[in-house]
Short mmCIF file of C-alpha atoms and ligand atoms in Angstrom, two decimals:
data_model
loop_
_atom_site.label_atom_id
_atom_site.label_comp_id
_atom_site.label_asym_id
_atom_site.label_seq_id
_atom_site.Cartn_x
_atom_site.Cartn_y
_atom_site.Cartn_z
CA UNK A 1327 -31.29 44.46 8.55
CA UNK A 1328 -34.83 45.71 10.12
CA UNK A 1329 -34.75 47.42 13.17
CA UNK A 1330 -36.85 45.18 15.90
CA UNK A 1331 -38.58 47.26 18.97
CA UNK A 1332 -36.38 47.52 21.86
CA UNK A 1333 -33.00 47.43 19.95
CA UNK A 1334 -31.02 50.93 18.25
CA UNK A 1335 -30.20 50.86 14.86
CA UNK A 1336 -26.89 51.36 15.38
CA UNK A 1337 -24.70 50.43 12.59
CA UNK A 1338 -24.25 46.87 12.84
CA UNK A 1339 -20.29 45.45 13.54
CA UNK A 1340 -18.97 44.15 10.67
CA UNK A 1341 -17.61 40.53 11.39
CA UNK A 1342 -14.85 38.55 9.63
CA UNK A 1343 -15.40 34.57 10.28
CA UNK A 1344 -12.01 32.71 9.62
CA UNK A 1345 -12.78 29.23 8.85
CA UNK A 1346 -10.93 25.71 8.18
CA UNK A 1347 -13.92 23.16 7.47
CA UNK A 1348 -17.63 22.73 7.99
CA UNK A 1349 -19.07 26.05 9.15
CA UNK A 1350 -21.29 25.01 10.81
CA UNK A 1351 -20.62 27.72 13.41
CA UNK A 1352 -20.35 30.73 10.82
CA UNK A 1353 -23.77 29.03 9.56
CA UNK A 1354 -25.25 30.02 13.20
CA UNK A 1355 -23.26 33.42 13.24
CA UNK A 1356 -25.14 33.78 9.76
CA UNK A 1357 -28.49 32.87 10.56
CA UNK A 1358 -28.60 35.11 13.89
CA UNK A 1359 -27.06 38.48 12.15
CA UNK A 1360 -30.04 37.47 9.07
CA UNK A 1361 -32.61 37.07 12.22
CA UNK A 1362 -31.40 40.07 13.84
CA UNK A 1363 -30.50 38.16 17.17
CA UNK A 1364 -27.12 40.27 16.99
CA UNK A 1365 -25.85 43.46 16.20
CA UNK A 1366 -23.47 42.32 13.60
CA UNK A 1367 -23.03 41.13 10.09
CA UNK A 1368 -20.83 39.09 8.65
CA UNK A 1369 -19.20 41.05 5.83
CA UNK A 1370 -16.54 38.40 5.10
CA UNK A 1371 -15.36 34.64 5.18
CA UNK A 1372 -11.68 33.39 4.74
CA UNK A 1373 -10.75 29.69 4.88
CA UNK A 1374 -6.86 28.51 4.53
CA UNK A 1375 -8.26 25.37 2.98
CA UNK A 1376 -10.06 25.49 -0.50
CA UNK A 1377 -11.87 22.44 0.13
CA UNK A 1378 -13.70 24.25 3.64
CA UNK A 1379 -17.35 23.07 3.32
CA UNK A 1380 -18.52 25.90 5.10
CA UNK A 1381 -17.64 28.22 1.92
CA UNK A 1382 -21.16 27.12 0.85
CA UNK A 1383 -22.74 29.18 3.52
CA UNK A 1384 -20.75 32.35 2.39
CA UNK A 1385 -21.67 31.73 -1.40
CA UNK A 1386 -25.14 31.20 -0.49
CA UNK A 1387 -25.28 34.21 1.49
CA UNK A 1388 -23.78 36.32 -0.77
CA UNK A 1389 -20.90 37.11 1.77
CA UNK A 1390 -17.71 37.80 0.25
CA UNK A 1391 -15.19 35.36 0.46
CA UNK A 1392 -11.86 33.96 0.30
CA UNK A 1393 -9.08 31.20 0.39
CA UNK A 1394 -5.99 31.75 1.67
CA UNK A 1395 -4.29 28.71 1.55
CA UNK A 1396 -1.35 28.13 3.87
CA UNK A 1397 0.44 25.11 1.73
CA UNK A 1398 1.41 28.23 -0.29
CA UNK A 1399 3.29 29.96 2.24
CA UNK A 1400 6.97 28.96 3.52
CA UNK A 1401 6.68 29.95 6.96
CA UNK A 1402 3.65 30.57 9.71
CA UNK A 1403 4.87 34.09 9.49
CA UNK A 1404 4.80 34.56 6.24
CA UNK A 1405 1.07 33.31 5.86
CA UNK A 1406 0.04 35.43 8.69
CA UNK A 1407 1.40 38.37 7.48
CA UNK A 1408 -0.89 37.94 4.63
CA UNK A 1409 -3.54 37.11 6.52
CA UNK A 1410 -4.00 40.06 8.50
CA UNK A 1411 -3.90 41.78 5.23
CA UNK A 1412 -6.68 39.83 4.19
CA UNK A 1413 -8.94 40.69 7.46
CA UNK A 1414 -8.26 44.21 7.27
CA UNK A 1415 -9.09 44.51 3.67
CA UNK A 1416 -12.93 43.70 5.02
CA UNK A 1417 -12.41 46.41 8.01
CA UNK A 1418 -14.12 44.29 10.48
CA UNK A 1419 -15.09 45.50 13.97
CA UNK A 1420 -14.23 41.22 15.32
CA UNK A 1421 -12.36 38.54 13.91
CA UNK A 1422 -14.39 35.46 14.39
CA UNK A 1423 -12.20 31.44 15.08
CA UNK A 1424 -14.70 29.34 14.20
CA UNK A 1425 -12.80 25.73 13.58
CA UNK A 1426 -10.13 27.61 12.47
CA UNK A 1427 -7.18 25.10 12.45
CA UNK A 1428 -3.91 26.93 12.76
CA UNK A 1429 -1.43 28.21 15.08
CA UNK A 1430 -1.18 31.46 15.55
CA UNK A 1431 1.95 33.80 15.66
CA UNK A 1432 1.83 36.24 18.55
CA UNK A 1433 2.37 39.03 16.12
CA UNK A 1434 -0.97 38.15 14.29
CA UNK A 1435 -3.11 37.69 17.74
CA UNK A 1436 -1.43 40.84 19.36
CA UNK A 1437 -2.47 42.52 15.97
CA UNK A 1438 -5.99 41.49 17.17
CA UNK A 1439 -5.90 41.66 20.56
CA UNK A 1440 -9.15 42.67 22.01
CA UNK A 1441 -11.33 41.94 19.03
CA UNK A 1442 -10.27 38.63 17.92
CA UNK A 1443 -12.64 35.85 19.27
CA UNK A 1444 -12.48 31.86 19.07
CA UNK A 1445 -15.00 28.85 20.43
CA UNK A 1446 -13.29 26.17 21.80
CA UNK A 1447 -15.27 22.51 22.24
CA UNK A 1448 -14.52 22.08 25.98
CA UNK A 1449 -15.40 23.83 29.36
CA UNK A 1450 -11.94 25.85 29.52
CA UNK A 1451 -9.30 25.93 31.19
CA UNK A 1452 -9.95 21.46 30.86
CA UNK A 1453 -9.25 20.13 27.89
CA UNK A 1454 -7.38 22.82 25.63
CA UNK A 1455 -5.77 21.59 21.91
CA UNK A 1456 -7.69 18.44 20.54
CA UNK A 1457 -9.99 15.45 20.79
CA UNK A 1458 -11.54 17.28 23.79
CA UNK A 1459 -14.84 14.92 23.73
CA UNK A 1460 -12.67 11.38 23.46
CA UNK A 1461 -10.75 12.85 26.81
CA UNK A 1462 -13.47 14.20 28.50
CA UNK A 1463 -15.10 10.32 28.39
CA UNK A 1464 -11.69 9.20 28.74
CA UNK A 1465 -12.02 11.13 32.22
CA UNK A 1466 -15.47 9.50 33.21
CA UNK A 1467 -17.02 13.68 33.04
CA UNK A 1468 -20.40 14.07 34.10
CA UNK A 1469 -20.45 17.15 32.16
CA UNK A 1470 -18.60 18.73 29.19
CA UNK A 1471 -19.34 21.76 26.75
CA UNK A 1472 -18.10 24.90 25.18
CA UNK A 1473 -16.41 27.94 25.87
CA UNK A 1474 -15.72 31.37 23.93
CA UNK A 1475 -12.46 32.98 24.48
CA UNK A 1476 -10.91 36.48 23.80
CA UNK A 1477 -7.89 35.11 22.04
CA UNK A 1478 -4.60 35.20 23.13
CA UNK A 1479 -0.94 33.67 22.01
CA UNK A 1480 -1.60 30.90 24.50
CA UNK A 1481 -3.30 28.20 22.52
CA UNK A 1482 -7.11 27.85 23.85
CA UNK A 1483 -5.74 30.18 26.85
CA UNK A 1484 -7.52 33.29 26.77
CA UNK A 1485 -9.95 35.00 28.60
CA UNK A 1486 -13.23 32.73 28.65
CA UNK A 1487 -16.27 34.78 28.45
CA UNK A 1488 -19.15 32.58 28.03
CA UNK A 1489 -19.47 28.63 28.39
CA UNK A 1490 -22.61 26.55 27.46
CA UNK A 1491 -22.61 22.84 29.45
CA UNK A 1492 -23.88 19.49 28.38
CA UNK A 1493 -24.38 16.71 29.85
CA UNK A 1494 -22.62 13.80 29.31
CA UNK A 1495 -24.71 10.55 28.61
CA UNK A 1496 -22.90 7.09 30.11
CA UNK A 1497 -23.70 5.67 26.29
CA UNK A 1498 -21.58 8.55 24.37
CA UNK A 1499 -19.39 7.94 22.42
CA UNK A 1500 -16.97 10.92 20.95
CA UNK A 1501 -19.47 11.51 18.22
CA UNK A 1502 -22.73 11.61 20.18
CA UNK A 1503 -21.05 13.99 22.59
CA UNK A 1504 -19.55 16.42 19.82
CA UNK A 1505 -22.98 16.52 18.22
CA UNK A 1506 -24.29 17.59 21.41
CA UNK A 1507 -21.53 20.10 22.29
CA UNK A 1508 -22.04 21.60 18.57
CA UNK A 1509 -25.77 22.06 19.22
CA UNK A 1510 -25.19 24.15 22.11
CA UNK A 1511 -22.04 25.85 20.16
CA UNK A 1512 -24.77 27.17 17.90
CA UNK A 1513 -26.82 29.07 20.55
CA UNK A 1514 -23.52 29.80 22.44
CA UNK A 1515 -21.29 31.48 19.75
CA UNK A 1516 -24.45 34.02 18.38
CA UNK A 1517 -24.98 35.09 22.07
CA UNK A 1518 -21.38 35.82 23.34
CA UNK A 1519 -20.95 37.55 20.03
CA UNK A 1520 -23.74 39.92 20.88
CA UNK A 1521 -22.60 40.54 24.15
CA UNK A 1522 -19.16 42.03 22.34
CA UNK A 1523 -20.46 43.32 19.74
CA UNK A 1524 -23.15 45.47 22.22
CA UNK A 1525 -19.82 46.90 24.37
CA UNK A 1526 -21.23 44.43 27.35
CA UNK A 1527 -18.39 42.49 27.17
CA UNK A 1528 -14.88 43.96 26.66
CA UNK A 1529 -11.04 43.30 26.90
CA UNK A 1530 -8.43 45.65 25.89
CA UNK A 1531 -5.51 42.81 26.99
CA UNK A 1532 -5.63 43.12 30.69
CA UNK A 1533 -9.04 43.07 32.81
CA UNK A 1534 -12.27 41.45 31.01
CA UNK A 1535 -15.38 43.36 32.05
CA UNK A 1536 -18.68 42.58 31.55
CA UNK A 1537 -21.01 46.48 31.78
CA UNK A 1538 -18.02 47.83 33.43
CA UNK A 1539 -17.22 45.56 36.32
CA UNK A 1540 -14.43 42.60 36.11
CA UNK A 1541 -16.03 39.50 35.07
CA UNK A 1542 -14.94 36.73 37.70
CA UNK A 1543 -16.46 33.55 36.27
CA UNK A 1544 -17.47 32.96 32.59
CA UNK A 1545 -21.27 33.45 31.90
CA UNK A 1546 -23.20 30.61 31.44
CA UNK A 1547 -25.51 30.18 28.62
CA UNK A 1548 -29.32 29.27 29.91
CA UNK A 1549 -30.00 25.99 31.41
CA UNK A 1550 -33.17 25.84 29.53
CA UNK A 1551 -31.32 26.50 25.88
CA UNK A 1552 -29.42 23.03 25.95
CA UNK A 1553 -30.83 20.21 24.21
CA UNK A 1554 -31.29 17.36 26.34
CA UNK A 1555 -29.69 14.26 27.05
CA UNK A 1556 -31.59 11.05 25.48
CA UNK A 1557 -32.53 8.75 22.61
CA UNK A 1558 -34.42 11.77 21.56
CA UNK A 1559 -31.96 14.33 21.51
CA UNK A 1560 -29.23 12.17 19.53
CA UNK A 1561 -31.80 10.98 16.61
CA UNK A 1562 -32.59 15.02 16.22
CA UNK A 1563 -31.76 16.41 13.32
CA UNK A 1564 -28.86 19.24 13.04
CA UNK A 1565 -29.58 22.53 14.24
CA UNK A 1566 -30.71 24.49 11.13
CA UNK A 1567 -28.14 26.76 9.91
CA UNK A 1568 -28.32 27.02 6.65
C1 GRF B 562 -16.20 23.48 16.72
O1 GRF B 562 -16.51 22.36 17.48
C2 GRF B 562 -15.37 24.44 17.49
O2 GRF B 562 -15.56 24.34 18.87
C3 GRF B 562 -13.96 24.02 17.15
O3 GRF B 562 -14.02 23.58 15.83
C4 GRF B 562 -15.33 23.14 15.53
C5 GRF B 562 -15.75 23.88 14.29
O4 GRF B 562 -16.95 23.36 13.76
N1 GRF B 562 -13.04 25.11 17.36
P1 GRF B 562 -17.63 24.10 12.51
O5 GRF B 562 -16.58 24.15 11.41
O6 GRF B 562 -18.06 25.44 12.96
O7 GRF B 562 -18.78 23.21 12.13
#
């Protein structure tokens, strides 16, 4: 990684990026370490499922990689013990969720505590577990979105540090609305990662702080990064990530 004005050259944190399917978020996490939009690098991908598209973006990357697949396992605690083995082997600095679909024991997240992170398709604390953008319709929302969460043993109920919003369009339709909510995951993800990864952000378990003070309210990703709303915006194609 070059060294852009403005920015130390401290030794970038080594991320590991647990995945279950498409990637498409450990694309963006890829693409911003390459671009040098954060202070990290991913140094290595594990997927419980050997079929996990988003392997492609590790092999084409040249990131070392993994499966670690839980059918092989007889309990939760068993494949989690085996797990954490598997993260530590790449000494990362964060564990990265991104679509990681499994239920965590609390002896793997307290393992992490403080450095495990996860992205959640909904504007925590609404809408934890699944089909977030069905039930946000469901609920007539004007709005819906993202958050990124310090994770804890309380399923989507972490600390939230960071949140992009969307809009929501009175012609969505579950589909329309994730593709929206995944464009602004992209942009959302990268930047909360930085603001770890550059001490800014921190949680040890009890108080989150953002540059020393206790962070009240998630931060809210710029206004003016979210795609808009329209015709225009749906027929886009994906955000580039790989
Ligand atoms: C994202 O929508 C994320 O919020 C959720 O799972 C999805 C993963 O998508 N946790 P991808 O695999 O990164 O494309």
């Amino acid at each position: 990684m070059s060294v852009p004005a403005g920015q130390s050259a401290a030794t970038p944190k080594r991320l590991v990026v647990l995945i279950s399917g498409r990637g498409s978020n450990l694309g963006a996490l890829i693409e911003a370490s390459e671009q040098d939009r954060i202070p990290a690098q991913v140094v290595g991908v594990i997927s419980n499922r050997p079929d996990a598209a988003g392997l492609g973006f590790a092999e084409q990357h040249h990131i070392p990689h993994r499966v670690l697949n839980h059918r092989d396992y007889p309990s939760r605690e068993a494949f989690d013990a085996d797990l954490a083995t598997a993260i530590e082997d790449y000494a990362p600095d964060l564990v990265i969720l991104a679509g990681f679909m499994r239920i965590l024991t609390p002896g793997f997240v307290d393992r992490f505590t403080g450095r495990m992170l996860n992205i959640h398709p909904s504007l925590l604390p609404k809408y934890r577990g699944l089909d977030t953008h069905a039930r946000a319709l469901a609920d007539g929302e004007p709005e819906h979105g993202a958050s990124v969460h310090f994770v804890t043993p309380e399923l989507d109920g972490g600390p939230v540090i960071m949140q992009a919003r969307v809009p929501v369009d009175p012609n969505d339709t579950p589909d329309t609305l994730a593709a929206r909510v995944q464009r602004a995951e992209h942009r959302l993800y990268p930047e909360a990662v930085r603001r770890v990864c550059s001490g800014e952000i921190q949680w040890s378990g009890r108080i989150l702080q953002a540059d020393g003070s206790p962070l009240e309210a998630p931060l809210q990703l710029d206004e003016d990064t979210h795609d808009v709303s329209g015709p225009d915006a749906r027929s886009r194609p994906p955000h580039p990530v790989g």
